[in-house]
Amino acid sequence: MTIQDSSETPRGEVGPSPREVGPVADPETKGMSQGQLVRRRFFDNTAAIISLVVFAIIFLLAFTSLGFAGIPGWWKYNHTQFLPVVDGGAPTVTGPFSWGDHPFGQDSIGRDYFALTMRGAQNSIIIMFLIGAISGLVGVVVGACSGYFRGWTEAVLMRITDIVIIIPLIVLAAVLGRTVGTSLGAGAAVFFLGVVLGLLAWTGMARLVRGEFLSLREREFVDAAKIAGASNARIIFKHILPNAVGVIIVNTTLLMSAAILLETGLSYLGFGVRAPDVSLGLIISQNQEAFQTRPWLFWFPGLFIVLICLTINFIGDGLRDAFDPRQKKFNPRRAKEADRPVSA
Amino acid sequence: MVTYIVRRLVTAVLILFGASFIVYLLTAASGDPLAELRASNAPNREQLIQARVELLDLNTPAPLRYFGWLSGAVQCAVPFVGNCDLGRSIQGEAVTDALTRAVGNTIMLVTAATVLAIIIGISLGIISALRQYSGLDYGVTFMSFLFFSLPIFWLAVLLKEFGAIGFNNFLTDPDIPLSNILVVALISGVIFTILAGGTLKRKAAAFLIGAVAAGGLLYLLNLIDWFTRPGLGPIVILVFGVAAAYGITLLTAGLKNRKALYSALIMVALGLVAYYVVNPFLGAATIWLLLLLAVVTVGVGMGVGFLLGGYDRAQSMRTAALTGLLMAGLIVLDRFMVTWPSYVSNSRVRGRPIATIGASTPGLEGDFWIQGIDNFTHLLLPTLALLLASLASYSRYSRASMLEIMNMDYIRTARAKGLSERTVVMRHAFRNALIPLATLVAFDIGALIGGAVITEQVFAFSGMGQLFVQALLRTDPNPIMGFFLVVGILALVFNLIADLVYSVLDPRVRVKA
């Protein structure tokens, strides 16, 4: 056995009792496909479903209120308008359906804070998805190639991975943000930042997928496919990858929740999204001095960061439970219903 | 094994060369170090620009300049010669000096946070694994996800607001209204209930005990004005000591092992004697004296355990030494508390003890105890922020690891041969559950030295993170490279250590020779 990467150490809870992992088909899950099983286990997870709903609401709120890519939204202000400051900029929201004129208040120069927060949430979500997609893709390709071909391919790819790991992300963000980011428009700069961070954050995924491929390529079905004359690409994409898809999806979610914190942290330090565009980290950084006098400038964007990150984490946790076939979550309700002797 | 280590080290050096070259070029491309001078209208602008061009060797193209930097940096690999040259910063300070200072500060900042995060995180993870799917487990899981999702700069600002400004305001007139005491009592009751679990009766009893204990304690502390003049005193030390003796014995040896229990209790008695004997000398204490006393305490504890221990001496010795250390800690804590009023009334502190920025109060003079409190008040908030942020991963990992271990066959075997639950959990399961965590700890230590960038920024703490961010903002190449070198080397070395430790701890995993 080769030495283990840290990425291969257990992350999810793994608690099979020997009886559950045996080849005996569970009468409850008989005749269901892998996808159906996963979906069912996921929908049984209350926390994950609530998180999914909350995240969907935030997503819709952020993208429909201000509109996106030229499509106008339903909110009356946008994040660039300077309005007269009303009542010291205090928030006017008093209930879920009585929002008032400036539900989240106004900042010190009169911009509507709801619009600012929504724009920040939009940017954070865009960057999050870009990082997830790009680093997921690069990580899977690098990990799959090095795990499947081994030899020189593996040596070169893994050394490149090692180099990328120790280059501080923030240096690259600073360099590219200054040289390229300023010459692009506001919207394009956000996309650019997401792409750059995505091109650097794939290392963990690559190591994980490599570990998965190293063990899967020794299995019999790979030999069978080889003897049947399948090409390397076909074996990788049609035979091995579907077996590793659980690990990949789960890791992508975790990557995305880390991406939110990465983006807000970089923006807070001044190396991420730059003014005049806004991000949740940036508006907190701009307004943190005002905590004593205008605490809402601090609470609302922070609340949105926490909500987005928390829901993504719970969704990822639910997916992990659903994909791990050794994991059987104890469900008291179902245990009572199924309280009849099962012939083993 | 040796071939493996040598091969890894050679690769690490090559990786370091490659990565440092890339980072050097990136830094050179990140901006113009002369920008601020070009914009200035000082009369000697040309001279200043000329001086800086010479200082940073800017006329050489960046790829060539790298080799100039490298020839200086390589000499750092030769120990004890002192030719180490990492270049100079824009202000002309040698990077090696700046790095030494910054590393020292950062280590001070992250040590307590890391150690506490490891201890608390692992305990929480283990306990929640033992009580899987209980209220406690769900509570710990939710809290760890929540802390995991908190951006650290947001958390830090909250801590500054409520932990420092709010608490300082409270300290100017420390009086807790009755309503607040009741709320705290209620919360404590709920926490005790969740911790206790079990039957309804047990839960109700736990709620009552928790609520009454917390409420009564707060009421009492409020009554004797403890927050202005804190202290423990011999009686409280005795009570805590006896409780600690029982607790430690319960965990390490089991209460049935009377010899271990008695050696622990003897240590408590000795500690109480030491409280009166040592206290007069503590006025002139230094950190070395305290360390010496700690070593003596451990020695005495070992001796007591050895004399009393009977056939299984090691257990009694461990228990007595740990209890002794805890007693010593209580005595030192008491001494710090006694010093507290004079710290608060110091003219530099002016009644606002919990600091929000920096590493120490400028111009503060005082003995070891005053300086110690000063360090504590400055490190408290950043440590808390780092602790909460890194707690989650430890508790999640240790929970997963413990759950896996508890389902192993050898645990069933241990139970089947009639071992007590304490032995099964502490001796068989706990130790094996720590193996995967050893790798995590090694990685974390490697990453921590450079990792507290945001925390240091918020608390204006001049460690490695500040050095790096400030240099990046000023486009100052040499400190950036110095930072990268330290962090990169540590990351590579601890990566190797993590792998080696894993293969030593778990013989099933062998390194590729």
mmCIF file of C-alpha atoms in Angstrom, chain A residues 144-154 217 232-233 236:
data_model
loop_
_atom_site.group_PDB
_atom_site.id
_atom_site.type_symbol
_atom_site.label_atom_id
_atom_site.label_comp_id
_atom_site.label_asym_id
_atom_site.label_seq_id
_atom_site.Cartn_x
_atom_site.Cartn_y
_atom_site.Cartn_z
ATOM 1 C CA ALA A 144 -7.747 11.039 -13.583
ATOM 2 C CA CYS A 145 -4.789 11.213 -15.962
ATOM 3 C CA SER A 146 -2.165 10.843 -13.264
ATOM 4 C CA GLY A 147 -4.075 8.094 -11.495
ATOM 5 C CA TYR A 148 -4.837 6.134 -14.635
ATOM 6 C CA PHE A 149 -1.653 6.441 -16.701
ATOM 7 C CA ARG A 150 0.793 6.519 -13.759
ATOM 8 C CA GLY A 151 4.516 6.593 -14.633
ATOM 9 C CA TRP A 152 5.837 9.811 -16.137
ATOM 10 C CA THR A 153 2.443 11.410 -16.578
ATOM 11 C CA GLU A 154 1.772 11.003 -12.892
ATOM 12 C CA ARG A 217 -7.923 1.001 -12.090
ATOM 13 C CA ASN A 232 -8.053 4.692 -22.686
ATOM 14 C CA ALA A 233 -10.427 7.630 -22.954
ATOM 15 C CA ILE A 236 -11.503 6.671 -18.022
#
